[in-house]
Coordinates of C-alpha atoms in Angstrom, one line a residue:
Chain A
M8 CA -249.0 -15.0 -6.8
L9 CA -245.2 -15.7 -7.8
A10 CA -244.4 -12.5 -5.8
H11 CA -246.1 -13.6 -2.9
I12 CA -244.2 -16.9 -3.1
A13 CA -241.2 -15.0 -3.5
R14 CA -241.7 -12.9 -0.6
R15 CA -242.3 -15.7 1.6
L16 CA -239.2 -17.5 0.4
L17 CA -237.1 -14.4 1.3
T18 CA -238.4 -14.2 4.6
A19 CA -237.6 -18.0 5.3
I20 CA -233.8 -17.1 4.6
P21 CA -233.0 -15.6 7.9
V22 CA -234.8 -18.5 9.7
M23 CA -232.9 -20.9 7.8
F24 CA -229.7 -19.2 8.6
G25 CA -230.7 -19.4 12.3
V26 CA -231.3 -23.0 11.9
L27 CA -227.9 -23.7 10.4
L28 CA -226.1 -21.6 12.9
I29 CA -227.6 -23.6 15.8
G30 CA -226.5 -26.7 14.1
F31 CA -223.0 -25.4 13.8
I32 CA -223.1 -24.2 17.5
L33 CA -224.0 -27.9 18.2
L34 CA -220.9 -29.3 16.6
Q35 CA -218.8 -26.7 18.5
V36 CA -219.9 -28.1 21.9
V37 CA -218.9 -31.5 21.3
P38 CA -216.7 -32.7 24.1
T39 CA -214.5 -34.8 21.7
D40 CA -212.4 -33.8 18.9
P41 CA -214.1 -34.8 15.8
A42 CA -210.7 -35.2 14.0
V43 CA -209.7 -37.9 16.7
V44 CA -213.3 -39.7 16.1
R45 CA -213.0 -39.6 12.4
A46 CA -209.3 -41.0 12.4
G47 CA -210.2 -43.9 14.7
P48 CA -208.7 -45.3 17.7
M49 CA -205.5 -46.5 15.9
A50 CA -204.5 -43.1 14.1
T51 CA -200.9 -41.6 14.5
P52 CA -200.9 -37.7 15.3
D53 CA -200.0 -37.1 11.7
V54 CA -203.1 -38.6 10.4
I55 CA -205.2 -36.7 12.9
E56 CA -203.6 -33.5 12.0
A57 CA -204.2 -34.3 8.3
I58 CA -208.1 -35.0 8.9
R59 CA -208.1 -31.7 11.1
A60 CA -206.6 -29.8 8.1
D61 CA -209.1 -31.7 5.7
L62 CA -212.1 -30.7 8.0
G63 CA -210.8 -27.0 8.3
L64 CA -210.7 -27.3 12.2
D65 CA -207.4 -25.4 12.0
K66 CA -209.1 -22.4 10.6
P67 CA -210.9 -19.5 12.4
L68 CA -214.5 -20.1 13.4
W69 CA -216.3 -18.1 10.9
T70 CA -214.2 -19.8 8.1
Q71 CA -215.2 -23.1 9.6
F72 CA -219.0 -22.0 9.6
F73 CA -218.7 -21.4 5.8
L74 CA -217.0 -24.7 5.2
Y75 CA -219.8 -26.4 7.2
L76 CA -222.3 -24.8 5.1
G77 CA -220.5 -26.0 2.0
R78 CA -220.6 -29.6 3.3
L79 CA -224.2 -29.2 4.2
A80 CA -224.9 -28.2 0.7
Q81 CA -223.4 -31.5 -0.4
G82 CA -225.7 -33.3 1.8
D83 CA -222.5 -34.1 4.2
L84 CA -223.9 -33.8 7.7
G85 CA -221.0 -35.7 9.4
V86 CA -220.7 -39.0 11.0
S87 CA -222.5 -40.3 14.1
I88 CA -219.9 -40.5 17.0
I89 CA -221.7 -43.4 18.3
N90 CA -221.7 -46.0 15.3
N91 CA -219.7 -44.1 12.7
V92 CA -222.6 -44.1 10.2
P93 CA -223.1 -40.9 8.0
V94 CA -225.6 -38.8 9.5
S95 CA -227.3 -38.5 6.2
Q96 CA -227.7 -42.2 5.8
E97 CA -229.5 -42.4 9.1
L98 CA -231.6 -39.5 8.3
G99 CA -232.6 -40.8 4.9
A100 CA -234.0 -43.9 6.6
T101 CA -236.0 -42.1 9.2
I102 CA -237.7 -39.4 7.2
G103 CA -240.0 -41.6 5.5
P104 CA -241.4 -43.3 8.7
T105 CA -242.0 -39.8 10.2
L106 CA -243.8 -38.5 7.2
E107 CA -245.8 -41.7 7.4
L108 CA -246.8 -41.1 11.0
M109 CA -247.7 -37.5 10.5
L110 CA -249.7 -38.3 7.4
G111 CA -251.3 -41.2 9.1
A112 CA -252.2 -38.8 11.9
L113 CA -253.6 -36.0 9.7
F114 CA -255.4 -38.5 7.4
W115 CA -258.1 -39.2 9.9
S116 CA -257.8 -36.4 12.2
I117 CA -258.4 -33.5 9.9
P118 CA -261.5 -34.9 8.3
L119 CA -263.1 -35.9 11.8
G120 CA -262.1 -32.5 13.3
I121 CA -263.7 -30.6 10.4
L122 CA -266.9 -32.7 10.5
L123 CA -267.1 -32.3 14.4
G124 CA -266.4 -28.5 14.1
T125 CA -268.9 -28.0 11.4
V126 CA -271.7 -29.9 13.1
A127 CA -271.0 -28.2 16.4
A128 CA -271.2 -24.8 14.8
Y129 CA -274.4 -25.6 13.0
W130 CA -276.0 -26.6 16.3
R131 CA -274.3 -24.0 18.4
G132 CA -275.0 -24.2 22.1
S133 CA -276.5 -27.8 21.8
L134 CA -275.4 -30.7 24.0
F135 CA -273.3 -31.9 20.9
D136 CA -271.6 -28.5 20.7
R137 CA -270.6 -28.6 24.2
A138 CA -269.3 -32.1 24.1
V139 CA -267.2 -31.2 21.0
M140 CA -265.7 -28.1 22.9
A141 CA -264.8 -30.0 26.1
F142 CA -263.3 -32.7 23.9
A143 CA -261.3 -30.1 22.2
V144 CA -260.1 -28.7 25.8
A145 CA -259.3 -32.0 26.8
G146 CA -257.4 -32.8 23.4
V147 CA -255.0 -29.9 24.0
S148 CA -254.6 -30.6 27.5
V149 CA -253.8 -34.3 27.4
P150 CA -250.2 -35.4 27.5
V151 CA -249.5 -37.3 24.2
F152 CA -247.7 -39.9 26.1
F153 CA -250.6 -40.8 28.2
V154 CA -252.8 -41.2 25.0
G155 CA -250.2 -43.5 23.8
L156 CA -249.7 -45.4 26.9
V157 CA -253.4 -45.9 27.4
L158 CA -253.7 -47.2 23.6
I159 CA -250.8 -49.7 24.2
W160 CA -252.5 -50.8 27.5
F161 CA -255.7 -51.5 26.0
V162 CA -255.4 -52.2 22.2
G163 CA -252.0 -53.5 22.3
F164 CA -251.6 -55.5 25.4
K165 CA -255.0 -56.3 26.9
W166 CA -256.9 -56.9 23.9
Q167 CA -254.2 -57.8 21.6
L168 CA -255.7 -56.3 18.6
L169 CA -252.7 -54.2 17.1
P170 CA -249.1 -54.3 17.5
F171 CA -247.3 -51.3 19.3
T172 CA -243.5 -51.5 18.9
G173 CA -241.7 -50.4 15.6
R174 CA -242.8 -50.2 12.1
A175 CA -243.4 -53.4 10.1
G176 CA -242.9 -52.4 6.4
P177 CA -244.4 -50.0 3.9
I178 CA -248.0 -48.9 4.5
W179 CA -249.6 -50.5 1.5
T180 CA -248.8 -53.9 3.3
V181 CA -251.3 -55.0 5.8
E182 CA -248.5 -55.7 8.5
G183 CA -247.3 -52.3 7.9
L184 CA -250.5 -50.5 8.1
K185 CA -251.4 -52.5 11.3
A186 CA -248.2 -51.3 12.8
L187 CA -248.8 -47.6 11.9
A188 CA -252.4 -47.7 13.4
L189 CA -251.8 -47.2 17.0
P190 CA -249.0 -44.3 16.5
A191 CA -251.3 -42.5 14.0
L192 CA -254.3 -42.9 16.4
T193 CA -252.2 -41.6 19.2
L194 CA -250.8 -38.5 17.4
G195 CA -254.0 -37.9 15.4
G196 CA -255.9 -38.2 18.8
V197 CA -254.6 -35.0 20.3
F198 CA -255.0 -33.2 17.0
V199 CA -258.9 -33.6 16.4
G200 CA -259.7 -31.3 19.2
P201 CA -257.9 -28.2 17.8
V202 CA -258.9 -28.9 14.3
A203 CA -262.5 -29.2 15.6
R204 CA -262.3 -26.0 17.7
M205 CA -260.8 -23.9 14.9
T206 CA -263.4 -25.1 12.4
R207 CA -266.3 -24.4 14.6
T208 CA -265.1 -20.7 15.1
A209 CA -264.4 -20.2 11.3
V210 CA -267.8 -21.8 10.5
L211 CA -269.8 -19.6 13.0
D212 CA -267.9 -16.7 11.5
V213 CA -269.3 -17.5 8.1
L214 CA -272.7 -18.9 9.0
G215 CA -273.4 -15.1 10.2
A216 CA -272.2 -13.7 6.8
D217 CA -274.4 -12.1 4.1
H218 CA -273.8 -14.6 1.6
V219 CA -275.0 -17.2 3.5
R220 CA -278.1 -15.4 4.3
T221 CA -278.6 -14.6 0.6
A222 CA -278.2 -18.3 -0.1
R223 CA -280.9 -19.3 2.4
A224 CA -283.1 -16.6 1.1
K225 CA -282.6 -17.9 -2.4
G226 CA -284.3 -21.1 -1.0
L227 CA -281.2 -23.3 -1.1
V228 CA -281.5 -26.6 0.9
E229 CA -279.5 -26.6 4.1
R230 CA -277.1 -29.2 3.0
V231 CA -275.9 -27.0 0.1
V232 CA -275.7 -23.9 2.2
V233 CA -273.7 -25.3 5.0
L234 CA -271.3 -27.5 2.6
H235 CA -270.9 -25.2 -0.2
H236 CA -271.6 -21.6 1.1
A237 CA -270.3 -22.1 4.6
L238 CA -267.8 -24.6 5.0
R239 CA -266.0 -23.8 1.8
N240 CA -265.1 -20.3 2.9
A241 CA -264.5 -21.4 6.6
L242 CA -261.9 -23.7 5.3
I243 CA -259.5 -20.9 4.1
P244 CA -258.7 -19.9 7.8
V245 CA -258.9 -23.6 8.8
V246 CA -255.9 -24.4 6.5
T247 CA -253.8 -21.6 8.0
L248 CA -254.7 -22.7 11.4
I249 CA -253.9 -26.2 10.7
G250 CA -250.6 -24.9 9.2
L251 CA -249.9 -23.1 12.5
Q252 CA -250.5 -26.3 14.5
I253 CA -247.9 -28.4 12.6
G254 CA -245.2 -27.4 15.3
F255 CA -247.7 -28.9 17.8
L256 CA -248.0 -32.0 15.7
L257 CA -244.2 -32.2 15.5
G258 CA -243.8 -32.2 19.3
G259 CA -246.4 -34.9 19.4
A260 CA -244.5 -37.0 16.8
V261 CA -241.4 -36.8 18.6
V262 CA -243.2 -38.2 21.7
T263 CA -245.2 -40.7 19.6
E264 CA -242.1 -42.1 17.9
T265 CA -240.4 -42.7 21.3
I266 CA -243.4 -44.4 22.8
F267 CA -243.9 -46.8 20.0
S268 CA -240.2 -47.2 19.1
W269 CA -241.2 -45.7 15.7
P270 CA -238.0 -45.4 13.6
G271 CA -238.5 -41.7 12.8
V272 CA -236.4 -38.6 12.9
G273 CA -237.8 -37.4 16.3
R274 CA -236.8 -40.7 18.0
L275 CA -233.5 -40.5 16.4
A276 CA -233.0 -36.9 17.5
V277 CA -233.7 -37.7 21.1
G278 CA -231.5 -40.9 21.0
A279 CA -228.7 -38.8 19.6
I280 CA -229.1 -36.0 22.3
L281 CA -229.2 -38.5 25.0
S282 CA -226.1 -40.3 23.9
S283 CA -224.4 -36.8 23.2
D284 CA -224.1 -37.8 19.5
M285 CA -223.8 -34.2 18.5
P286 CA -223.2 -34.8 14.7
M287 CA -226.4 -36.8 14.6
A288 CA -228.2 -34.4 17.0
Q289 CA -227.4 -31.5 14.6
G290 CA -228.5 -33.4 11.6
T291 CA -232.0 -34.4 13.0
I292 CA -232.6 -30.8 14.3
I293 CA -231.6 -29.2 10.9
V294 CA -233.8 -31.7 9.0
L295 CA -236.8 -31.1 11.6
S296 CA -236.4 -27.4 11.5
L297 CA -236.1 -27.2 7.5
G298 CA -239.0 -29.6 7.2
F299 CA -241.0 -27.4 9.6
I300 CA -240.0 -24.3 7.4
V301 CA -240.9 -25.9 4.1
I302 CA -244.4 -27.0 5.6
N303 CA -245.0 -23.7 6.6
L304 CA -244.1 -22.3 3.2
V305 CA -246.5 -24.8 1.6
V306 CA -249.2 -23.8 3.9
D307 CA -248.7 -20.2 3.0
V308 CA -248.9 -20.8 -0.6
L309 CA -251.8 -22.9 -0.2
Y310 CA -253.7 -20.1 1.5
A311 CA -252.9 -17.8 -1.5
V312 CA -254.2 -20.4 -3.9
L313 CA -257.4 -20.6 -1.6
D314 CA -257.9 -17.2 -1.2
P315 CA -257.3 -14.6 -4.0
R316 CA -257.4 -11.8 -1.6
V317 CA -254.0 -13.0 -0.1
R318 CA -252.2 -12.6 -3.3
V319 CA -253.3 -9.1 -3.8
S320 CA -252.6 -7.8 -0.5
Chain B
M21 CA -253.9 8.5 37.9
S22 CA -257.1 10.6 37.0
A23 CA -256.1 10.1 33.4
V24 CA -256.2 6.3 33.8
A25 CA -259.4 6.4 35.6
T26 CA -261.1 8.3 32.8
T27 CA -259.9 6.4 30.1
A28 CA -260.7 3.2 31.7
A29 CA -264.2 3.7 31.1
S30 CA -263.7 4.4 27.6
V31 CA -261.5 1.2 26.7
P32 CA -264.0 -1.5 26.1
A33 CA -264.3 -4.7 28.2
A34 CA -262.6 -3.8 31.3
P35 CA -264.8 -5.0 34.0
K36 CA -264.0 -4.8 37.7
R37 CA -261.9 -7.4 39.4
A38 CA -264.6 -8.4 41.9
G39 CA -266.9 -8.9 39.0
I40 CA -264.6 -11.2 37.2
L41 CA -264.2 -13.5 40.4
R42 CA -268.1 -13.6 40.7
R43 CA -268.4 -14.5 37.1
L44 CA -265.9 -17.2 37.4
A45 CA -267.5 -18.5 40.6
T46 CA -270.9 -18.6 38.8
E47 CA -269.7 -20.8 36.0
P48 CA -269.3 -24.3 37.3
G49 CA -266.4 -25.4 34.9
A50 CA -264.5 -22.4 35.8
A51 CA -265.2 -22.3 39.4
I52 CA -263.8 -26.2 39.5
A53 CA -260.9 -25.2 37.6
L54 CA -260.1 -22.3 39.9
A55 CA -260.6 -24.5 42.9
F56 CA -258.3 -27.1 41.4
V57 CA -255.6 -24.7 40.4
L58 CA -255.7 -23.3 43.8
L59 CA -255.5 -26.7 45.4
T60 CA -252.6 -27.8 43.3
I61 CA -250.7 -24.6 43.9
F62 CA -251.3 -25.2 47.8
A63 CA -250.1 -29.0 47.5
A64 CA -247.1 -28.0 45.5
V65 CA -246.1 -25.2 48.0
F66 CA -246.5 -27.4 51.1
A67 CA -245.4 -30.5 49.5
P68 CA -242.7 -31.3 52.1
W69 CA -245.1 -30.5 55.0
L70 CA -248.0 -32.5 53.6
A71 CA -245.9 -35.6 52.5
G72 CA -243.9 -35.9 55.8
V73 CA -241.9 -38.6 54.0
D74 CA -238.8 -38.3 51.7
P75 CA -240.0 -39.0 48.1
Y76 CA -236.8 -40.9 47.5
E77 CA -237.3 -43.3 50.3
T78 CA -237.5 -46.7 48.8
N79 CA -239.3 -49.7 50.3
L80 CA -238.4 -52.9 48.4
R81 CA -241.0 -54.9 50.6
A82 CA -243.9 -52.9 49.1
T83 CA -243.2 -52.2 45.4
M84 CA -245.7 -51.8 42.7
R85 CA -248.6 -51.9 45.1
P86 CA -251.7 -51.0 43.1
P87 CA -253.7 -48.0 44.3
G88 CA -256.0 -48.5 47.3
G89 CA -255.4 -50.2 50.7
E90 CA -252.3 -48.9 52.7
Y91 CA -251.0 -46.5 49.8
L92 CA -253.8 -44.3 48.3
L93 CA -252.2 -44.3 44.9
G94 CA -249.9 -47.2 45.1
T95 CA -246.2 -47.5 45.0
D96 CA -243.8 -47.6 42.3
A97 CA -241.3 -50.0 41.4
Q98 CA -239.0 -49.1 44.3
G99 CA -241.7 -49.1 46.8
R100 CA -241.9 -45.2 46.8
D101 CA -245.3 -43.9 47.8
L102 CA -246.9 -42.3 44.9
V103 CA -248.9 -39.8 47.0
V104 CA -245.6 -38.4 48.3
R105 CA -243.9 -38.6 44.7
C106 CA -246.9 -36.8 42.9
L107 CA -246.7 -33.9 45.6
Y108 CA -242.9 -33.4 45.0
G109 CA -243.5 -34.0 41.3
L110 CA -246.4 -31.3 41.2
R111 CA -243.9 -28.9 42.9
A112 CA -241.2 -29.5 40.4
T113 CA -243.4 -29.3 37.4
L114 CA -245.2 -26.2 38.6
L115 CA -241.9 -24.6 39.5
M116 CA -240.5 -25.3 36.2
G117 CA -243.7 -23.6 34.7
V118 CA -243.5 -20.7 36.8
I119 CA -239.9 -19.8 36.3
S120 CA -240.2 -20.5 32.4
L121 CA -243.2 -18.0 32.4
V122 CA -241.7 -15.4 34.6
I123 CA -238.3 -15.3 32.3
G124 CA -240.1 -15.8 28.9
G125 CA -243.0 -13.8 29.8
G126 CA -241.1 -11.0 31.2
I127 CA -238.8 -10.7 28.2
G128 CA -241.7 -11.0 25.9
I129 CA -243.7 -8.1 28.0
A130 CA -240.6 -5.9 27.8
I131 CA -240.1 -6.4 23.9
G132 CA -243.8 -6.0 23.3
F133 CA -243.7 -2.6 25.0
A134 CA -240.5 -1.6 23.5
A135 CA -241.9 -2.3 20.0
A136 CA -245.1 -0.7 20.5
F137 CA -243.5 2.5 22.2
Y138 CA -240.6 2.8 20.1
R139 CA -241.9 2.5 16.6
R140 CA -238.4 2.8 15.1
I141 CA -237.2 -0.4 16.4
D142 CA -240.8 -2.2 16.0
G143 CA -240.0 -3.6 12.6
L144 CA -236.7 -5.0 13.7
L145 CA -237.9 -6.6 17.0
M146 CA -241.0 -8.2 15.4
R147 CA -239.0 -9.8 12.5
L148 CA -236.8 -11.2 15.2
M149 CA -240.0 -12.4 17.0
D150 CA -241.1 -13.9 13.8
V151 CA -237.9 -16.0 13.3
L152 CA -238.3 -17.3 16.9
L153 CA -241.9 -18.1 16.2
S154 CA -240.9 -20.1 13.0
F155 CA -239.7 -22.8 15.4
P156 CA -241.9 -25.1 17.3
A157 CA -241.2 -25.1 21.0
I158 CA -240.2 -29.0 20.8
L159 CA -237.3 -28.1 18.5
F160 CA -236.1 -25.2 21.1
G161 CA -236.2 -28.0 23.7
L162 CA -234.2 -30.6 21.5
A163 CA -231.7 -28.0 20.4
I164 CA -231.0 -26.4 23.9
A165 CA -231.1 -30.1 25.6
A166 CA -228.4 -31.0 22.9
I167 CA -226.3 -27.6 23.8
F168 CA -226.4 -27.7 27.5
G169 CA -227.2 -31.4 28.0
P170 CA -230.3 -32.8 29.3
G171 CA -232.0 -31.4 32.5
L172 CA -234.7 -29.0 34.0
V173 CA -232.3 -26.0 33.3
A174 CA -232.6 -26.8 29.5
V175 CA -236.3 -27.3 29.7
V176 CA -236.7 -23.9 31.6
I177 CA -234.6 -22.2 29.0
A178 CA -236.3 -23.8 25.9
M179 CA -239.8 -23.0 27.4
S180 CA -238.8 -19.3 28.1
V181 CA -237.4 -18.9 24.6
A182 CA -240.6 -20.4 23.1
T183 CA -242.8 -18.1 25.2
V184 CA -241.1 -14.7 24.3
P185 CA -242.2 -14.3 20.9
L186 CA -245.9 -15.0 21.8
M187 CA -246.0 -12.7 24.8
A188 CA -244.3 -10.1 22.8
R189 CA -246.9 -10.1 20.1
I190 CA -249.9 -10.1 22.6
V191 CA -248.3 -7.4 24.4
R192 CA -247.5 -5.2 21.4
G193 CA -250.9 -5.7 20.0
A194 CA -252.5 -4.5 23.3
A195 CA -250.3 -1.6 23.8
L196 CA -250.7 -0.3 20.3
V197 CA -254.3 -0.1 20.9
V198 CA -253.9 1.9 24.2
M199 CA -251.1 4.1 22.7
R200 CA -253.9 5.5 20.2
L201 CA -255.8 7.0 23.2
D202 CA -255.8 10.4 24.2
Y203 CA -254.5 10.2 27.7
I204 CA -251.0 8.7 26.4
E205 CA -250.6 11.9 24.3
A206 CA -251.7 14.1 27.3
A207 CA -249.2 12.5 29.4
R208 CA -246.5 13.0 26.9
A209 CA -247.6 16.5 26.5
V210 CA -247.1 17.3 30.1
G211 CA -243.6 15.8 29.9
M212 CA -243.7 12.6 31.4
N213 CA -240.6 10.5 30.8
D214 CA -241.0 7.2 28.7
G215 CA -240.3 4.7 31.5
R216 CA -242.9 6.4 33.8
L217 CA -245.4 6.6 30.9
I218 CA -245.0 2.9 30.1
W219 CA -245.1 1.8 33.9
R220 CA -248.0 4.1 35.1
H221 CA -250.2 4.4 32.1
L222 CA -249.4 2.0 29.4
A223 CA -248.8 -1.4 31.3
P224 CA -251.8 -1.2 33.7
N225 CA -254.2 -1.1 30.7
C226 CA -252.5 -4.2 29.1
L227 CA -252.9 -6.4 32.0
S228 CA -255.8 -8.4 30.9
P229 CA -254.5 -10.0 27.8
I230 CA -251.1 -10.6 29.6
F231 CA -253.1 -12.3 32.4
V232 CA -255.1 -14.4 30.1
F233 CA -252.3 -15.4 27.8
A234 CA -250.0 -16.4 31.0
T235 CA -252.8 -18.5 32.2
L236 CA -253.3 -20.4 28.8
R237 CA -249.7 -20.6 28.3
F238 CA -248.9 -22.0 31.6
G239 CA -250.8 -25.1 30.7
Q240 CA -249.0 -25.4 27.4
V241 CA -245.5 -24.8 29.3
I242 CA -246.1 -27.6 31.8
L243 CA -247.5 -30.1 28.8
L244 CA -244.3 -29.4 26.8
G245 CA -242.2 -29.4 29.7
S246 CA -243.5 -32.7 30.9
A247 CA -243.1 -34.2 27.4
L248 CA -239.5 -33.3 27.4
S249 CA -239.0 -35.0 30.8
F250 CA -240.8 -37.9 29.6
L251 CA -238.4 -38.0 26.8
G252 CA -235.5 -37.9 29.1
L253 CA -234.4 -34.5 28.1
G254 CA -235.7 -32.8 31.2
A255 CA -235.7 -33.8 34.8
Q256 CA -233.6 -36.9 35.3
P257 CA -234.7 -39.8 37.3
P258 CA -235.0 -40.3 40.1
S259 CA -236.1 -37.0 40.7
A260 CA -239.7 -36.6 41.1
E261 CA -241.0 -34.9 38.3
L262 CA -244.3 -35.7 36.8
G263 CA -243.1 -36.3 33.3
A264 CA -240.1 -38.2 34.4
M265 CA -242.3 -40.4 36.8
A266 CA -244.4 -41.1 33.8
A267 CA -241.5 -42.5 31.8
E268 CA -240.2 -44.5 34.7
G269 CA -243.7 -46.1 34.9
R270 CA -243.7 -46.8 31.4
N271 CA -241.1 -49.4 32.0
F272 CA -243.7 -51.4 34.2
L273 CA -246.7 -50.5 32.1
F274 CA -247.7 -54.1 31.8
F275 CA -247.2 -55.2 35.5
A276 CA -248.2 -52.0 37.2
P277 CA -249.8 -49.6 34.9
H278 CA -250.7 -47.1 37.6
I279 CA -247.1 -46.0 37.8
A280 CA -247.2 -44.4 34.8
V281 CA -251.0 -43.6 34.7
V282 CA -251.2 -41.8 38.1
P283 CA -248.4 -39.0 37.1
S284 CA -249.9 -38.8 33.6
V285 CA -253.5 -38.1 34.7
L286 CA -252.2 -35.5 37.4
I287 CA -250.5 -33.6 34.5
F288 CA -253.7 -33.9 32.2
M289 CA -255.8 -32.6 35.2
V290 CA -253.6 -29.6 35.9
V291 CA -253.2 -28.5 32.2
L292 CA -257.0 -29.1 31.7
A293 CA -257.8 -26.9 34.9
F294 CA -255.3 -24.3 33.7
N295 CA -256.8 -24.2 30.0
V296 CA -260.6 -24.3 31.4
L297 CA -259.5 -21.3 33.7
G298 CA -257.7 -19.4 30.9
D299 CA -260.6 -19.7 28.6
A300 CA -262.9 -18.4 31.1
L301 CA -260.9 -15.7 32.2
R302 CA -260.6 -14.6 28.6
D303 CA -264.3 -14.8 27.9
A304 CA -264.7 -12.6 31.3
L305 CA -261.7 -10.1 30.8
D306 CA -261.3 -9.7 27.1
P307 CA -263.7 -11.2 24.8
R308 CA -261.9 -9.6 21.8
L309 CA -259.2 -12.3 22.4
R310 CA -261.7 -15.1 21.9
I311 CA -260.7 -17.4 19.1

């Protein structure tokens, strides 16, 4: 088990290195001199030179890369060139809302997807099955922004049921929960289909397995057979497949945050890129990438916990 | 060629082309999807002739007209005809998808064959692909838009890079199966050089999975590309691109929802058609790929 985790951690190293390299390259393409920006408009050339030496900008590129890594290790991601706020500070404020949004979306879409997929697999070929499959294909085909705009127009604007701009506080308050509802519905809406589809395939596989036939032969009631013998085993591949879809969810989150003015990392990233705020863009991209790598690691470990065979192989 | 013919029979699930078309035609969903795909391609290719009007021509006396009446799909905030805008938007969006798929898919195919054929570099190439696969496409989009600046070029590069590892894996998997067959050994034994062997004997037997994946991937590339344009990282307004048009329409959502809805629905329909067609192709060409 530990060896499995260690091996996965080792394979993540080159990936993380790649991410950091991209982050470094981003800072190199800044059209403005970071030393000038840090020094402010009133600085004398001496001060700028001092800052340049302080930041290591007078050293060769590869030395600068290691200096950059050193600063990252201390949590120093630089300063926004737009509003002079430390990137780490802005990131700290936006990570929470992004996690809220993703968890809010997963909270309802995964159970619903698993339920739909299981029922569809059980009544394979039925009208319900066909409807679920059609819904799943539609789910992977619909632009996230379209779902968001439709929800805003009907639920937010026409029926005035829920707010649709920004975050209104922590999710344990009624206001905060209300503000999260539409973004979470939007993001989860495009996720239900894929989860249902994956669950259906997995359950179909298991329903044909010998141990399910044995369970039926023992005379167990269908509910026990489906829930305990089939679905439980089917959940193993579903967990991995859901893990693989996290990237898809992240893409949706960036769009969802933008539509609903949700103060998350994705919206911050898009805003930074559009305003050529490279330190901020670099910081957001690094954080999103590292977050993604960590989630993948967790999914992999979870997989090993759920399925003992993985640990051995 | 006779070697190919004899083994084609032994490779499972390689039905004749005509049979595939007939099967697609008999399945109503697939037939409709195919017809719609052909129609969109036609509309995109002949957009300038079909539209007849400049997509940038504004008419401030006819802004935000709802669909129906004089303008079939209505007009946008500058009074531009949405039918014309959509035709050109379709053209830009599909072109973005095709170029990304040709570049990314082409490189992926080359890497896939190289990995399957030259076993010594297989490990290295596939680890490299794993690294690329560790990033979701949206992050490529963000990073490349940050480096090169927002624009369609950034979107095409991002979508290409995101397609390479997926295609490489599929091609490698398919090629490895074919490599085990006797006729490859036979072709080697008669002294055929590597390039010719790959081109004449390996590639033709890996076409089905490539074709199926390309169809399914096309839909995803369009979906992601239009999302990036919607975010302002791809095509820039006032250019007629479906994602960018939806983003423009978002500003007028409460006065004239059709400006955002029309291009969004069009993206939805095109992607849906490609996905349905891809699924049907997969079932017809290569049932082993079914997930």
